[in-house]
Amino acid sequence: AVMSRVHNGGDAALLEFNQEFDGVEAKKIKLDLSKNEFEIDAELATAIKTARENITKFHSAQQEGSVKIETTKGVSCWRKSVAIQNVGLYIPGGSAPLFSTLLMLAIPAQLAGCENIVVCTPPSKVNPDQEGNVLVNNVIGWTCQLLGIKEIFLTGGAQAIAAMTYGTESIPKVEKIFGPGNQYVTAAKQLVQKDGVAIDMPAGPSEVLIIADDSASPRFVAADLLSQAEHGSDSQVVLVSNSKVLIEEVEVELANQIIALSRREIAQAALENSQSILVNNLDEAVDFSNTYAPEHLIIATENCDKLAGKIINAGSVFLGNWSCESAGDYASGTNHTLPTSGYARNYSGVSLDSFIKKITFQKISEEGIKTLGPAIEKMAEAEQLQGHKNAVTVRLEKLKENV
Amino acid sequence: AVMSRVHNGGDAALLEFNQEFDGVEAKKIKLDLSKNEFEIDAELATAIKTARENITKFHSAQQEGSVKIETTKGVSCWRKSVAIQNVGLYIPGGSAPLFSTLLMLAIPAQLAGCENIVVCTPPSKVNPDQEGNVLVNNVIGWTCQLLGIKEIFLTGGAQAIAAMTYGTESIPKVEKIFGPGNQYVTAAKQLVQKDGVAIDMPAGPSEVLIIADDSASPRFVAADLLSQAEHGSDSQVVLVSNSKVLIEEVEVELANQIIALSRREIAQAALENSQSILVNNLDEAVDFSNTYAPEHLIIATENCDKLAGKIINAGSVFLGNWSCESAGDYASGTNHTLPTSGYARNYSGVSLDSFIKKITFQKISEEGIKTLGPAIEKMAEAEQLQGHKNAVTVRLEKLKENV
């Protein structure tokens, strides 16, 4: 119902939903960021700039040149990476707007060369301008300006996904939609695929699996488990270890550390659904992890580099005692948009690749078709596709005429 | 209904469907290819070997090494390509079994290193062994043996897609399903995505768009249009030209060449739904093509290399007078599994990438977390994720203790 109201009603429907769902009265959906100034804490600004730099470095290295392959003399084939022209980024709002997700999606989109980058986020009640107009969350606004994003669209939830799929008076239609969200956003992303839009990946609750041995710090392991548990009561946190002592020490640390967390009730609920698993050896731990296919995998063992080589299903892997998941969540450079719910078996996380298509090209010379033509004719004939064969035959005949 | 019968009934259901839909009584679903010999025409064998070699050359070049990026001193990040472990290839049967599709899917799957490559194809009535057991089509069987594929599963249609999704007594469950098929196969592939299986891409009728100027050969252009038109009455063939003369000459050639085609009724029906478009200049032709986003694009113009640089939406592009689409369909080396119905805007064709996941890794040293940690803490705090912050804080505290 939400989807079709947006499809038919456009901006007007979005403004109604802003009132209905977010309790916010906005005058318009499009916010021209150049007309506003956003101020944030200086240390936070520096931190965001550092993250931006690292994310840029890591994703720039994913750019691929075009290599021509001469598969047969006179037959040149190559691939070219071309940006998806119009992409939509959904940035959830609520109490803690995820400016980190904005960095993780907008930076590779810009590096890929996407022509239109449409950013949708719920309107912010707490941040009106001098004339009382509803604005965007301050840090989101500031980060957009840092990235050179000039406008943003104040709409959230399933209605934002619908708007980017069908287009409205102010929101351009896009070809691929990225970004996390609640169950309504997830459901909407699944639905719109039928209407020709691609999505980044199927979404589910966030997870971490930690493989740890006696060399791991129980304090660090507990902190990493809690950092995942605080995401939501449906978050999965799993500890797999060959050390009973470590598992017991981590339990003690969990009990100590959880007290200080503001989101401790959520974290507690997540922990109650989670498990510590004692295995006979670390190879068993790796097998378990490969079967589980975790979104995040921390390997806090002495031989972590060796074990890393055996990982076949995981979204992102963190090696050793000092590589906490939050590093990848925010600032080390890797992308934090990763496959959950076992989808690490068949999907990659977001990367530059997510924002491009690879188009194949070929150029065949007279010599090339002369050499390769008879093979094509033979195969087309065997598949009973005479027209396919004929496209070669007319060319070979022409070459004979020319002799 | 088909899907749930396979889900519940396994092999027995598949054998029933073989009788019901294909009119074939097979004793079992799994066919051990090592126990049979398949003989094919010697020239066809040579042709298939040539195609195999070229497809291997082109797809091998898509292999990517792993590059470590030090985004911050002490923070190393890299990606590693890992094969999807279990993949399913659906090869349609019927009157003309598509052994070319087997090459296009199995070769990159093998290059990627997929552990289990499950091949499903309908049983062949016309090819029983000496004891009267139902076998596979001869060329499909021969091609499997050439590729080292040791077993094949005799089931077709939506039931094959269900079998690879849920697994049966003889067919292993897979993580990603590839391959074309009729409307039932396409519908089944859409459905199973809800059950955690990935698919190669959304499917639709095949298309070619040809941009041609006065330098093009009307005979070649007509042959290329017909090679696409013979696929099905719903195939789309479009000619875009800045030359009225060429369009007229192509019409004449179409009428001449279609008479000789065995599938002329299908081709005629496709032509009737198709169009020739006269544009003012070739830039307009490129704009039209980019909006249309064709699966196959042939650019038969004098300045084809220049126009190629302006193409932003297409599956595979064929440049010049000698590069016919059938070359790419069979033997030049590029993949023929391509996005249709405008999906070239947001999807790439099948490549080595389709069979792998890219897993990110990171390793952070004590120095790395010391340098980067404060930025992570600041960002986590701003997103009100205290647990994320704490995972860094416990590490920085430990480093201070150590000093």
PDB file of N, CA and C in Angstrom, chain B residues 186-218:
ATOM      1  N   THR B 186      12.378 -19.289 -15.609  1.00  0.00           N
ATOM      2  CA  THR B 186      12.570 -17.910 -15.166  1.00  0.00           C
ATOM      3  C   THR B 186      11.768 -17.622 -13.906  1.00  0.00           C
ATOM      4  N   ALA B 187      10.516 -18.048 -13.888  1.00  0.00           N
ATOM      5  CA  ALA B 187       9.665 -17.824 -12.713  1.00  0.00           C
ATOM      6  C   ALA B 187      10.238 -18.564 -11.504  1.00  0.00           C
ATOM      7  N   ALA B 188      10.697 -19.792 -11.727  1.00  0.00           N
ATOM      8  CA  ALA B 188      11.260 -20.582 -10.628  1.00  0.00           C
ATOM      9  C   ALA B 188      12.508 -19.902 -10.063  1.00  0.00           C
ATOM     10  N   LYS B 189      13.357 -19.362 -10.958  1.00  0.00           N
ATOM     11  CA  LYS B 189      14.577 -18.696 -10.506  1.00  0.00           C
ATOM     12  C   LYS B 189      14.237 -17.459  -9.662  1.00  0.00           C
ATOM     13  N   GLN B 190      13.172 -16.770 -10.043  1.00  0.00           N
ATOM     14  CA  GLN B 190      12.763 -15.613  -9.232  1.00  0.00           C
ATOM     15  C   GLN B 190      12.291 -16.050  -7.848  1.00  0.00           C
ATOM     16  N   LEU B 191      11.507 -17.139  -7.824  1.00  0.00           N
ATOM     17  CA  LEU B 191      10.949 -17.622  -6.561  1.00  0.00           C
ATOM     18  C   LEU B 191      12.024 -18.066  -5.572  1.00  0.00           C
ATOM     19  N   VAL B 192      13.012 -18.817  -6.056  1.00  0.00           N
ATOM     20  CA  VAL B 192      13.960 -19.427  -5.128  1.00  0.00           C
ATOM     21  C   VAL B 192      14.887 -18.416  -4.454  1.00  0.00           C
ATOM     22  N   GLN B 193      14.939 -17.207  -4.981  1.00  0.00           N
ATOM     23  CA  GLN B 193      15.759 -16.194  -4.321  1.00  0.00           C
ATOM     24  C   GLN B 193      15.297 -15.956  -2.888  1.00  0.00           C
ATOM     25  N   LYS B 194      14.007 -16.170  -2.646  1.00  0.00           N
ATOM     26  CA  LYS B 194      13.493 -16.010  -1.275  1.00  0.00           C
ATOM     27  C   LYS B 194      14.040 -17.085  -0.339  1.00  0.00           C
ATOM     28  N   ASP B 195      14.502 -18.196  -0.925  1.00  0.00           N
ATOM     29  CA  ASP B 195      15.019 -19.282  -0.101  1.00  0.00           C
ATOM     30  C   ASP B 195      16.537 -19.236   0.017  1.00  0.00           C
ATOM     31  N   GLY B 196      17.124 -18.080  -0.276  1.00  0.00           N
ATOM     32  CA  GLY B 196      18.551 -17.902  -0.005  1.00  0.00           C
ATOM     33  C   GLY B 196      19.477 -18.218  -1.158  1.00  0.00           C
ATOM     34  N   VAL B 197      18.927 -18.641  -2.295  1.00  0.00           N
ATOM     35  CA  VAL B 197      19.762 -18.940  -3.451  1.00  0.00           C
ATOM     36  C   VAL B 197      19.939 -17.661  -4.273  1.00  0.00           C
ATOM     37  N   ALA B 198      21.137 -17.462  -4.795  1.00  0.00           N
ATOM     38  CA  ALA B 198      21.359 -16.331  -5.701  1.00  0.00           C
ATOM     39  C   ALA B 198      21.151 -16.819  -7.139  1.00  0.00           C
ATOM     40  N   ILE B 199      20.845 -15.914  -8.042  1.00  0.00           N
ATOM     41  CA  ILE B 199      20.731 -16.285  -9.454  1.00  0.00           C
ATOM     42  C   ILE B 199      21.641 -15.390 -10.286  1.00  0.00           C
ATOM     43  N   ASP B 200      21.920 -15.842 -11.511  1.00  0.00           N
ATOM     44  CA  ASP B 200      22.837 -15.077 -12.350  1.00  0.00           C
ATOM     45  C   ASP B 200      22.301 -13.690 -12.674  1.00  0.00           C
ATOM     46  N   MET B 201      21.059 -13.619 -13.151  1.00  0.00           N
ATOM     47  CA  MET B 201      20.454 -12.321 -13.456  1.00  0.00           C
ATOM     48  C   MET B 201      18.998 -12.537 -13.851  1.00  0.00           C
ATOM     49  N   PRO B 202      18.168 -11.468 -13.825  1.00  0.00           N
ATOM     50  CA  PRO B 202      16.785 -11.626 -14.274  1.00  0.00           C
ATOM     51  C   PRO B 202      16.803 -11.895 -15.785  1.00  0.00           C
ATOM     52  N   ALA B 203      15.866 -12.714 -16.250  1.00  0.00           N
ATOM     53  CA  ALA B 203      15.902 -13.104 -17.668  1.00  0.00           C
ATOM     54  C   ALA B 203      14.708 -12.548 -18.434  1.00  0.00           C
ATOM     55  N   GLY B 204      14.910 -12.374 -19.726  1.00  0.00           N
ATOM     56  CA  GLY B 204      13.826 -11.935 -20.604  1.00  0.00           C
ATOM     57  C   GLY B 204      14.188 -12.329 -22.024  1.00  0.00           C
ATOM     58  N   PRO B 205      13.333 -12.018 -22.995  1.00  0.00           N
ATOM     59  CA  PRO B 205      13.629 -12.372 -24.385  1.00  0.00           C
ATOM     60  C   PRO B 205      14.917 -11.698 -24.866  1.00  0.00           C
ATOM     61  N   SER B 206      15.598 -12.346 -25.782  1.00  0.00           N
ATOM     62  CA  SER B 206      16.877 -11.875 -26.296  1.00  0.00           C
ATOM     63  C   SER B 206      16.693 -10.680 -27.238  1.00  0.00           C
ATOM     64  N   GLU B 207      17.721  -9.833 -27.345  1.00  0.00           N
ATOM     65  CA  GLU B 207      17.619  -8.617 -28.172  1.00  0.00           C
ATOM     66  C   GLU B 207      18.938  -8.291 -28.878  1.00  0.00           C
ATOM     67  N   VAL B 208      18.813  -7.646 -30.030  1.00  0.00           N
ATOM     68  CA  VAL B 208      19.977  -7.007 -30.635  1.00  0.00           C
ATOM     69  C   VAL B 208      19.570  -5.624 -31.138  1.00  0.00           C
ATOM     70  N   LEU B 209      20.465  -4.671 -30.947  1.00  0.00           N
ATOM     71  CA  LEU B 209      20.282  -3.352 -31.541  1.00  0.00           C
ATOM     72  C   LEU B 209      21.499  -3.119 -32.442  1.00  0.00           C
ATOM     73  N   ILE B 210      21.248  -2.694 -33.666  1.00  0.00           N
ATOM     74  CA  ILE B 210      22.352  -2.424 -34.588  1.00  0.00           C
ATOM     75  C   ILE B 210      22.368  -0.943 -34.946  1.00  0.00           C
ATOM     76  N   ILE B 211      23.509  -0.320 -34.705  1.00  0.00           N
ATOM     77  CA  ILE B 211      23.722   1.051 -35.176  1.00  0.00           C
ATOM     78  C   ILE B 211      24.544   0.935 -36.464  1.00  0.00           C
ATOM     79  N   ALA B 212      24.014   1.425 -37.568  1.00  0.00           N
ATOM     80  CA  ALA B 212      24.719   1.275 -38.840  1.00  0.00           C
ATOM     81  C   ALA B 212      24.665   2.575 -39.630  1.00  0.00           C
ATOM     82  N   ASP B 213      25.715   2.850 -40.389  1.00  0.00           N
ATOM     83  CA  ASP B 213      25.697   3.991 -41.306  1.00  0.00           C
ATOM     84  C   ASP B 213      25.896   3.485 -42.734  1.00  0.00           C
ATOM     85  N   ASP B 214      26.168   4.374 -43.636  1.00  0.00           N
ATOM     86  CA  ASP B 214      26.298   4.001 -45.047  1.00  0.00           C
ATOM     87  C   ASP B 214      27.439   3.033 -45.318  1.00  0.00           C
ATOM     88  N   SER B 215      28.400   2.986 -44.407  1.00  0.00           N
ATOM     89  CA  SER B 215      29.537   2.087 -44.629  1.00  0.00           C
ATOM     90  C   SER B 215      29.189   0.633 -44.328  1.00  0.00           C
ATOM     91  N   ALA B 216      28.031   0.401 -43.720  1.00  0.00           N
ATOM     92  CA  ALA B 216      27.656  -0.968 -43.336  1.00  0.00           C
ATOM     93  C   ALA B 216      27.178  -1.756 -44.549  1.00  0.00           C
ATOM     94  N   SER B 217      27.301  -3.072 -44.469  1.00  0.00           N
ATOM     95  CA  SER B 217      26.802  -3.942 -45.528  1.00  0.00           C
ATOM     96  C   SER B 217      25.356  -4.332 -45.203  1.00  0.00           C
ATOM     97  N   PRO B 218      24.405  -3.954 -46.060  1.00  0.00           N
ATOM     98  CA  PRO B 218      23.000  -4.303 -45.798  1.00  0.00           C
ATOM     99  C   PRO B 218      22.821  -5.816 -45.649  1.00  0.00           C
TER     100      PRO B 218
END
